[in-house]
PDB file of C-alpha atoms in Angstrom:
ATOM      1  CA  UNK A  56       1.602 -19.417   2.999  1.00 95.00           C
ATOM      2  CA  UNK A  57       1.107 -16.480   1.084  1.00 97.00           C
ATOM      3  CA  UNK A  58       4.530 -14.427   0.084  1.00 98.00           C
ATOM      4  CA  UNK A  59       5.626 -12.298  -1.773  1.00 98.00           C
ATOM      5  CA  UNK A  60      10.235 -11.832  -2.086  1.00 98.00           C
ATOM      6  CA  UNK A  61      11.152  -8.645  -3.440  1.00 98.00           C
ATOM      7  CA  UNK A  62      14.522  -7.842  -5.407  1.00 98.00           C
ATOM      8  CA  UNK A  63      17.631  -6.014  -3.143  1.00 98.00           C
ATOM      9  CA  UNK A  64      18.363  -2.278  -3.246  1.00 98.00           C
ATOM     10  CA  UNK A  65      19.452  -0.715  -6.105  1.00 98.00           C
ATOM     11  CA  UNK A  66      21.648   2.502  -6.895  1.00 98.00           C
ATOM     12  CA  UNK A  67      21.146   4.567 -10.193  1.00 98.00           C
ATOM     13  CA  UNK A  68      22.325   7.263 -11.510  1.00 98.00           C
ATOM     14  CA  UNK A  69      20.020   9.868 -13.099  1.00 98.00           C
ATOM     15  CA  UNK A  70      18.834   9.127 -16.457  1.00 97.00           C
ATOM     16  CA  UNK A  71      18.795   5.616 -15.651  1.00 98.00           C
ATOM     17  CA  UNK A  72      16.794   2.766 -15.346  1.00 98.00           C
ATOM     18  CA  UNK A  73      15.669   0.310 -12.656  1.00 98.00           C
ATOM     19  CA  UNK A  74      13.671  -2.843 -12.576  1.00 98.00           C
ATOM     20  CA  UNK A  75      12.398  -4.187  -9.354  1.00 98.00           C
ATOM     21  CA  UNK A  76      11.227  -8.553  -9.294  1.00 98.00           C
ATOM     22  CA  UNK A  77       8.735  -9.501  -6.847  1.00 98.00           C
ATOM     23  CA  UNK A  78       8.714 -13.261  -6.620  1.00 98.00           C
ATOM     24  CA  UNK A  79       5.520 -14.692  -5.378  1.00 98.00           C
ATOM     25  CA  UNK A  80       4.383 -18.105  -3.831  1.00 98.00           C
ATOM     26  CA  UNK A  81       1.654 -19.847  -1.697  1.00 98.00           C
ATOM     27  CA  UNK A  82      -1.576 -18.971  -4.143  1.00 97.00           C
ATOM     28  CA  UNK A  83      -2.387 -18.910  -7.355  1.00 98.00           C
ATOM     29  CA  UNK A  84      -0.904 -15.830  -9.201  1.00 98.00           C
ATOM     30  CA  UNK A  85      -3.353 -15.566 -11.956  1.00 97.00           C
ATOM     31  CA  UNK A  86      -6.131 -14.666  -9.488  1.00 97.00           C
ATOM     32  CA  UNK A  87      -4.817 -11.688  -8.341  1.00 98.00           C
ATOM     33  CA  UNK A  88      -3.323  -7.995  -9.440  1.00 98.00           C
ATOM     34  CA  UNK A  89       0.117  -6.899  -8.618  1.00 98.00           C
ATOM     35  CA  UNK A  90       0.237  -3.621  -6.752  1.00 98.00           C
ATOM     36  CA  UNK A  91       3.102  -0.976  -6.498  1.00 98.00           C
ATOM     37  CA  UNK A  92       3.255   1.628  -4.051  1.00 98.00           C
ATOM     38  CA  UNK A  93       6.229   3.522  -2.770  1.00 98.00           C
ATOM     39  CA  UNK A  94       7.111   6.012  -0.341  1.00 98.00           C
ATOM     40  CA  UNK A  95       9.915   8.470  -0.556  1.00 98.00           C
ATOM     41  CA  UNK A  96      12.048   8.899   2.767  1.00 96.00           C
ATOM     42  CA  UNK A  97      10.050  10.020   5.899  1.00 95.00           C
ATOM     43  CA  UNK A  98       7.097  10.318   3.247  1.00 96.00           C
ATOM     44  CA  UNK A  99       4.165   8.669   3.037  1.00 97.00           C
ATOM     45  CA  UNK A 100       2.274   6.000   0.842  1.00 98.00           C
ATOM     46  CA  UNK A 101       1.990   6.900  -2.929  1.00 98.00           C
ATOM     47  CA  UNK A 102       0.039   4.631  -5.541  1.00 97.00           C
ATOM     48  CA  UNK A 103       2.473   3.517  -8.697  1.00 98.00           C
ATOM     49  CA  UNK A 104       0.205   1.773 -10.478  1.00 97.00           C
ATOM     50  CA  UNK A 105      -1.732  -2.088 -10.818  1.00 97.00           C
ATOM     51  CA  UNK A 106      -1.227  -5.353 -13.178  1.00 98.00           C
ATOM     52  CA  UNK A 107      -3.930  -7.647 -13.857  1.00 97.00           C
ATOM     53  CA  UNK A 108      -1.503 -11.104 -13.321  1.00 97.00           C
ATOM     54  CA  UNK A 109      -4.434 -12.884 -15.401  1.00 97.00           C
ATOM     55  CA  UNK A 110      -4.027 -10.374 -19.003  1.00 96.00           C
ATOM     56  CA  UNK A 111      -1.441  -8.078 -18.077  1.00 96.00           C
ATOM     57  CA  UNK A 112      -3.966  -4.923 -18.127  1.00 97.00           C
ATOM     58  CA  UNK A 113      -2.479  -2.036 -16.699  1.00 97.00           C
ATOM     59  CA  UNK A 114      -2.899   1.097 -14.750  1.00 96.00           C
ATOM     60  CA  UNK A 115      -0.533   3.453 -13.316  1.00 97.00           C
ATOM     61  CA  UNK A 116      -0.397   6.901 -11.463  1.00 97.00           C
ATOM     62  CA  UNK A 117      -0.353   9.912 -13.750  1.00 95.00           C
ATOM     63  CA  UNK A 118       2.849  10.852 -12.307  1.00 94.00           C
ATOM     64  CA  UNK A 119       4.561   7.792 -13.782  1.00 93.00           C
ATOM     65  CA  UNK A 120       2.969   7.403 -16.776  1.00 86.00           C
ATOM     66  CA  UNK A 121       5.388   6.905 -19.610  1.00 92.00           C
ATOM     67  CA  UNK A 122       8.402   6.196 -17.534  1.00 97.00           C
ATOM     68  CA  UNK A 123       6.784   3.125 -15.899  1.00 98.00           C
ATOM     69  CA  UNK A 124       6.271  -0.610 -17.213  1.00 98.00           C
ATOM     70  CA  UNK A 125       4.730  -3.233 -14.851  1.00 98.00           C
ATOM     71  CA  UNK A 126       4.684  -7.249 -15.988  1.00 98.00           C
ATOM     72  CA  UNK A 127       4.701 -10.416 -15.205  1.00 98.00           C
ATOM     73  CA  UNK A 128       5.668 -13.730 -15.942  1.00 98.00           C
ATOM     74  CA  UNK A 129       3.540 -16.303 -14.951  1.00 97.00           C
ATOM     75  CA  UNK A 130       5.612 -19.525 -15.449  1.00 97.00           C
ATOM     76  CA  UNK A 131       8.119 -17.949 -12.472  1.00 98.00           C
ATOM     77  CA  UNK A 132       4.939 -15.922 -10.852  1.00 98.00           C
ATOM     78  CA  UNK A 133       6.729 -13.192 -10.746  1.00 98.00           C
ATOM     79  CA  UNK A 134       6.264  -9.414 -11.003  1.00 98.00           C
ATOM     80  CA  UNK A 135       8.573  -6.753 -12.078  1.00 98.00           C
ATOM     81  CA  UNK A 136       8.051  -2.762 -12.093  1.00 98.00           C
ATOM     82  CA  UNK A 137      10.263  -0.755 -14.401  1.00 98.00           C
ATOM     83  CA  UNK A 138      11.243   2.862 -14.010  1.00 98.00           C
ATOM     84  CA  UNK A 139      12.978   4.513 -16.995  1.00 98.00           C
ATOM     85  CA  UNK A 140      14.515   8.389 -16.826  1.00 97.00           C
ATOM     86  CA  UNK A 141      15.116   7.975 -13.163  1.00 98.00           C
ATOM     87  CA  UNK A 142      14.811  11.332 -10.857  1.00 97.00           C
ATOM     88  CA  UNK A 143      15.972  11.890  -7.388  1.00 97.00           C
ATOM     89  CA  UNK A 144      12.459  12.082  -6.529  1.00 96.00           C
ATOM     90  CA  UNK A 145      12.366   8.833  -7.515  1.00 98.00           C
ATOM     91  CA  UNK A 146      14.434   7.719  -4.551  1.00 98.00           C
ATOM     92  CA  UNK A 147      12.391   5.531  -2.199  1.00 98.00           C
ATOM     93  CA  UNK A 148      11.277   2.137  -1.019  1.00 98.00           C
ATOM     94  CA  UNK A 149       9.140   0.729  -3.610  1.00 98.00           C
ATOM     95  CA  UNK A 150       6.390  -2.432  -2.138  1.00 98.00           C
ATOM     96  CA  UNK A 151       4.754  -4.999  -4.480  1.00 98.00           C
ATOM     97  CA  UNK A 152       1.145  -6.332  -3.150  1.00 98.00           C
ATOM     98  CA  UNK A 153      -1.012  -9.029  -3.825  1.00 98.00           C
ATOM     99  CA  UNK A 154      -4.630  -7.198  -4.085  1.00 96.00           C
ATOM    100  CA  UNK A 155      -7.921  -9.022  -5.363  1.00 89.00           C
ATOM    101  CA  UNK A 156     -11.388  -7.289  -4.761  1.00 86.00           C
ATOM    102  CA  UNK A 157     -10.319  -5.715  -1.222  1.00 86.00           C
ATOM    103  CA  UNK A 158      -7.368  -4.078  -1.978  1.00 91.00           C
ATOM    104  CA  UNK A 159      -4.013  -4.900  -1.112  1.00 95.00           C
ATOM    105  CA  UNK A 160      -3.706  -7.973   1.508  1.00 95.00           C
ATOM    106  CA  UNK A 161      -0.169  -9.325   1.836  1.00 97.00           C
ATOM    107  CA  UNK A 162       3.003  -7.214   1.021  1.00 98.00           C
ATOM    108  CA  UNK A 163       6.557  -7.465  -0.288  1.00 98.00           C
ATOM    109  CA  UNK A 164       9.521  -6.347   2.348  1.00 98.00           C
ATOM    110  CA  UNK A 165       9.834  -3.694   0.016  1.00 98.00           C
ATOM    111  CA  UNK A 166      12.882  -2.453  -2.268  1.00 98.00           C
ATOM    112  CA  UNK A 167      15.165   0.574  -1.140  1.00 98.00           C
ATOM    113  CA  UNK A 168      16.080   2.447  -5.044  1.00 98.00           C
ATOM    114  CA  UNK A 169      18.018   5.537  -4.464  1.00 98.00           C
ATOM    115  CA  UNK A 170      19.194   7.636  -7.416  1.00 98.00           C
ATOM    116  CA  UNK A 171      21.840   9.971  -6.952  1.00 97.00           C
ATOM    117  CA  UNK A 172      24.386  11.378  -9.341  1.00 95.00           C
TER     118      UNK A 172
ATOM    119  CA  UNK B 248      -8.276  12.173  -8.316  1.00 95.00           C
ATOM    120  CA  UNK B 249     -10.308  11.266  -4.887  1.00 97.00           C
ATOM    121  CA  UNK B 250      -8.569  12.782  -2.246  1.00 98.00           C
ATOM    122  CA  UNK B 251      -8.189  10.784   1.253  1.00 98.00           C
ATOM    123  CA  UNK B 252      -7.606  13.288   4.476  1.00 98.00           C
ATOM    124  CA  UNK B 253      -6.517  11.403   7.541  1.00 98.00           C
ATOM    125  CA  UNK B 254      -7.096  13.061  10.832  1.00 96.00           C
ATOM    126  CA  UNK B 255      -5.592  13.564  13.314  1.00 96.00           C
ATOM    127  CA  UNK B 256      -2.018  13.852  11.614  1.00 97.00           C
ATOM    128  CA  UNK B 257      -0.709  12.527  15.067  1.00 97.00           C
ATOM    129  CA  UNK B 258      -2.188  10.987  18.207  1.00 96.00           C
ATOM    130  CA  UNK B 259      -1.168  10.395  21.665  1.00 96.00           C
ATOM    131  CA  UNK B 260      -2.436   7.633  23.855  1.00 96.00           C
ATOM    132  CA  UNK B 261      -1.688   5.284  26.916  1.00 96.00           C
ATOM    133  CA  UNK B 262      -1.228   1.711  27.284  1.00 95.00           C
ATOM    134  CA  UNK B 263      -5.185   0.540  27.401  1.00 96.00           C
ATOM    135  CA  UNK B 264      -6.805   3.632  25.815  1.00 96.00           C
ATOM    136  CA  UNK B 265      -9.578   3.420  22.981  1.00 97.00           C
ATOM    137  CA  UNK B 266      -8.464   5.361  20.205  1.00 97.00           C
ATOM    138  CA  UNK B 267     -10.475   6.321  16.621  1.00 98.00           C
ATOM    139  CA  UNK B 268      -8.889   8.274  12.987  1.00 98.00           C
ATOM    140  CA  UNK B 269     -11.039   9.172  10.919  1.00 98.00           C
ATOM    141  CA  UNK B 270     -10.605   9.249   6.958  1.00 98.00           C
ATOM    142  CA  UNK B 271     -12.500  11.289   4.989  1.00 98.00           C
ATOM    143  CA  UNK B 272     -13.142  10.877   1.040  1.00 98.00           C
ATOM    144  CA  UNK B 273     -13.301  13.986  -1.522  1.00 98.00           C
ATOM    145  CA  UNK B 274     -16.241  12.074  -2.693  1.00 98.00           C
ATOM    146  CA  UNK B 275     -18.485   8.977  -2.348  1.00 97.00           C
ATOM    147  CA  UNK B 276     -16.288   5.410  -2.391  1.00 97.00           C
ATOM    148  CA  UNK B 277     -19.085   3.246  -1.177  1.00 97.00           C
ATOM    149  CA  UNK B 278     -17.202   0.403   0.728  1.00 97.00           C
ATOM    150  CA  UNK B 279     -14.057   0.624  -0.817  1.00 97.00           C
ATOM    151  CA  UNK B 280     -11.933   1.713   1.690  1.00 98.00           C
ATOM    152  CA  UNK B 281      -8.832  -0.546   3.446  1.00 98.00           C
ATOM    153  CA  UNK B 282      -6.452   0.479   6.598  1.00 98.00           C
ATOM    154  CA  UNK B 283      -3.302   0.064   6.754  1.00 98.00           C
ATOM    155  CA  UNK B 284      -0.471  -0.243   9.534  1.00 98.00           C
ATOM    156  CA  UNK B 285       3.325   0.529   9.253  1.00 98.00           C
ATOM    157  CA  UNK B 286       6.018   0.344  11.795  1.00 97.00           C
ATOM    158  CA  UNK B 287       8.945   1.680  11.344  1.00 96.00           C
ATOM    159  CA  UNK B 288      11.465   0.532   8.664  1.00 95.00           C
ATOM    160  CA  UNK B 289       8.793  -2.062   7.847  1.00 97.00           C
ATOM    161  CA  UNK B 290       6.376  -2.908   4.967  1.00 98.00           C
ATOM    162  CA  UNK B 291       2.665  -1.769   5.376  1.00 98.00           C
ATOM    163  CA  UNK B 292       0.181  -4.717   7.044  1.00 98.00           C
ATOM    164  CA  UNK B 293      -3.188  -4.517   6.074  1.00 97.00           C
ATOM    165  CA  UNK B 294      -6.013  -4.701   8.765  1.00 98.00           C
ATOM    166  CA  UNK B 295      -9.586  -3.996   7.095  1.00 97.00           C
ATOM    167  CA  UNK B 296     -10.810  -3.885   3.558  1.00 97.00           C
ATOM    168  CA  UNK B 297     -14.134  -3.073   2.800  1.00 97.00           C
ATOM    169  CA  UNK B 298     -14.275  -0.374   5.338  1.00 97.00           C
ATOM    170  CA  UNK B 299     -15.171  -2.701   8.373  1.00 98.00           C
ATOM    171  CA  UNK B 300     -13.694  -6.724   6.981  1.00 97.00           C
ATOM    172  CA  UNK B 301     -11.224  -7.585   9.133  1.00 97.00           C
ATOM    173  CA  UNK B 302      -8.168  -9.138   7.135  1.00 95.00           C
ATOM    174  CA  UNK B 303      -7.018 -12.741   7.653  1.00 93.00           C
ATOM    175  CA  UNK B 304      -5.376 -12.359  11.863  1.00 95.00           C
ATOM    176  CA  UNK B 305      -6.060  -9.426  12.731  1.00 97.00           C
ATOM    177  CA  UNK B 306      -7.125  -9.317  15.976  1.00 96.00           C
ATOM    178  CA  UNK B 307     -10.739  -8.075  17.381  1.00 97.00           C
ATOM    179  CA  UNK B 308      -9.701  -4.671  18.899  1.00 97.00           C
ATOM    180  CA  UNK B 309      -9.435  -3.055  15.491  1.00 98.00           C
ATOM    181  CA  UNK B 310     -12.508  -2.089  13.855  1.00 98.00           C
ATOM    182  CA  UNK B 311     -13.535  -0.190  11.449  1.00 98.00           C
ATOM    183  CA  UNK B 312     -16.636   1.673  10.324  1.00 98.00           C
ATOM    184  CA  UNK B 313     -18.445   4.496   7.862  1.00 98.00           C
ATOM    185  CA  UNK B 314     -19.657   4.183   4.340  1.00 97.00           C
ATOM    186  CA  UNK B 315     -19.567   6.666   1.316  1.00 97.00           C
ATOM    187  CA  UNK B 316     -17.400   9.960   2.316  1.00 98.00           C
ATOM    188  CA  UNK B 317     -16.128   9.061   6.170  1.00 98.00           C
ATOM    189  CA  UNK B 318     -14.839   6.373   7.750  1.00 98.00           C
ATOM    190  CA  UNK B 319     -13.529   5.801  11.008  1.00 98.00           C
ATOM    191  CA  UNK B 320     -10.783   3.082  12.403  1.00 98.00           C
ATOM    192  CA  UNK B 321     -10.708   2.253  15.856  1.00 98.00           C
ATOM    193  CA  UNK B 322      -8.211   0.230  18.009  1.00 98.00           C
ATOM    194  CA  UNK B 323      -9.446  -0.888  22.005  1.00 96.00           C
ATOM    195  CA  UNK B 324      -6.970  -1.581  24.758  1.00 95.00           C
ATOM    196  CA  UNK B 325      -3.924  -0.047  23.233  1.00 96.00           C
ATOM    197  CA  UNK B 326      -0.979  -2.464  23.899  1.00 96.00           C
ATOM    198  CA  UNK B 327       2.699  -1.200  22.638  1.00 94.00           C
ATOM    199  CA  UNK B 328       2.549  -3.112  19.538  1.00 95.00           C
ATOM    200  CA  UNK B 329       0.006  -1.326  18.407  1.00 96.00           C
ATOM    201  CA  UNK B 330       1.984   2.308  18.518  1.00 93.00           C
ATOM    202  CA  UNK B 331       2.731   2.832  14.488  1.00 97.00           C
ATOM    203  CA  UNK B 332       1.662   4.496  11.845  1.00 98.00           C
ATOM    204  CA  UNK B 333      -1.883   4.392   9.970  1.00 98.00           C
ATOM    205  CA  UNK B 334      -2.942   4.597   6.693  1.00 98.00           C
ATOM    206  CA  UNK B 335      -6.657   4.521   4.502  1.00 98.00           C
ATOM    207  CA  UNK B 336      -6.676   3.825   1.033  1.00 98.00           C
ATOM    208  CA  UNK B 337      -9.727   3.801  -1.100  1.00 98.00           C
ATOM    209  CA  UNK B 338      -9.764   1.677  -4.269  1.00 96.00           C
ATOM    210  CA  UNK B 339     -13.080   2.558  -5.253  1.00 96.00           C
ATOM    211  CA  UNK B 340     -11.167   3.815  -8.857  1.00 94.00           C
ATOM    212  CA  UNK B 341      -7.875   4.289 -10.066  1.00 93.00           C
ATOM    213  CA  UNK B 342      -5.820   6.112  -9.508  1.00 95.00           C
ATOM    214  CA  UNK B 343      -5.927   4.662  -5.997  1.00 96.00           C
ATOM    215  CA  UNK B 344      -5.102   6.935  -3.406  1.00 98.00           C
ATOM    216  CA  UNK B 345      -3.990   6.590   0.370  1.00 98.00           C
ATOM    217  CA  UNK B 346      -4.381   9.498   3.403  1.00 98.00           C
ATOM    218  CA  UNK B 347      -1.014  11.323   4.588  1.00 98.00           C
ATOM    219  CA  UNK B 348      -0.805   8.912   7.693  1.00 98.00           C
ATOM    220  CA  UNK B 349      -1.694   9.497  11.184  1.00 98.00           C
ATOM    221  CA  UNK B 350       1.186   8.310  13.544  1.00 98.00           C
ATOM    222  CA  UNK B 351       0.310   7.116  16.629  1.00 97.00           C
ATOM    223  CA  UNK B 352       2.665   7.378  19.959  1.00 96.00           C
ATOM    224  CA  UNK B 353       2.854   6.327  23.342  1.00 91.00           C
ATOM    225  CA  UNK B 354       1.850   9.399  25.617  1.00 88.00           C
TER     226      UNK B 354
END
């Protein structure tokens, strides 16, 4: 079956960075983009950005740009989202998702980052 | 940016009720339009891509509908399960953007 094992919660100071792992299994990880969204406390969904698992293109929100690096490794099908100059307003629960031509279909638990001095 | 306006922010229904959101696009997506559950303290599911495909289990009672600028979700026969939060999303073009949320509760 399809899943996809994110990395536990992380703590960082301002200034700092983070880098979140999202292991995958049960399909073949080539086929697919990696997805990032997060959501801020009591907040709702916000897009981070996409991967291409196949060449490693890229997109990512506007907001991020810059201070964000997604990749993967295929060999370990993994993903991993990096987030450099960390804010406070960077503080929430950050998903990984499998997506293909219909937009996201199965999700990671999800990865609590809080950053606070 | 396309911008995605869920309404109503909030609903209120019984046990059994037939209920409908509606998500409307700041301009024409065609198809590309996928709902989204969340529960509390949990990850998103997804339900329906393609503005009326049912995702892989999702039961019959959700549906969904509209093509272009509005689209509509509905969920039949309400059971407790069902009480969460929903989201759209279009992914007609990047950056992809998702409504606010409409948050359904038991009345």
């Amino acid at each position: 079956q399809v899943q996809l094992v994110q990395s536990g919660a992380e703590v960082k100071k301002p200034g700092a960075s983070v880098r979140v792992s999202c292991k995958t299994s049960g399909y073949t990880f080539i086929n697919y983009y990696i997805t990032w969204v997060r959501q801020a406390p009591g907040q709702g969904l916000e897009w981070v950005g996409q991967i291409s698992a196949y060449n490693g293109n890229t997109d990512y929100a506007q907001k991020l740009q810059g201070r964000v690096t997604m990749t993967t490794d295929t060999p370990t099908t993994t993903a991993y989202m990096e987030v450099r100059s960390l804010r406070s307003d960077d503080t929430a629960v950050y998903y990984c998702a499998r997506e293909a031509q219909g937009g996201p279909d199965y999700w990671g638990q999800g990865t609590l980052v809080t950053v606070s001095s | 940016d396309i911008q995605m306006t869920q309404s109503p922010s909030s609903l209120s229904a019984s046990v059994g009720d037939r209920v409908t959101i509606t998500c409307r696009a700041s301009q024409g997506i065609s198809n590309f339009l996928a709902w989204f559950q969340q529960k509390p303290g949990k990850a998103p599911k997804s339900l329906i891509y393609a503005a009326s495909s049912l995702q892989s289990g999702v039961p019959s009672k959700f549906s969904g509908s509209g093509s272009g600028t509005e689209f509509t979700l509905t969920i039949s026969s309400l059971q407790p399960e069902d009480f969460a939060t929903y989201f759209c999303q279009q992914y007609n073009s990047h950056p992809r953007t998702f409504g606010q949320g409409t948050k359904l509760e038991i009345k």
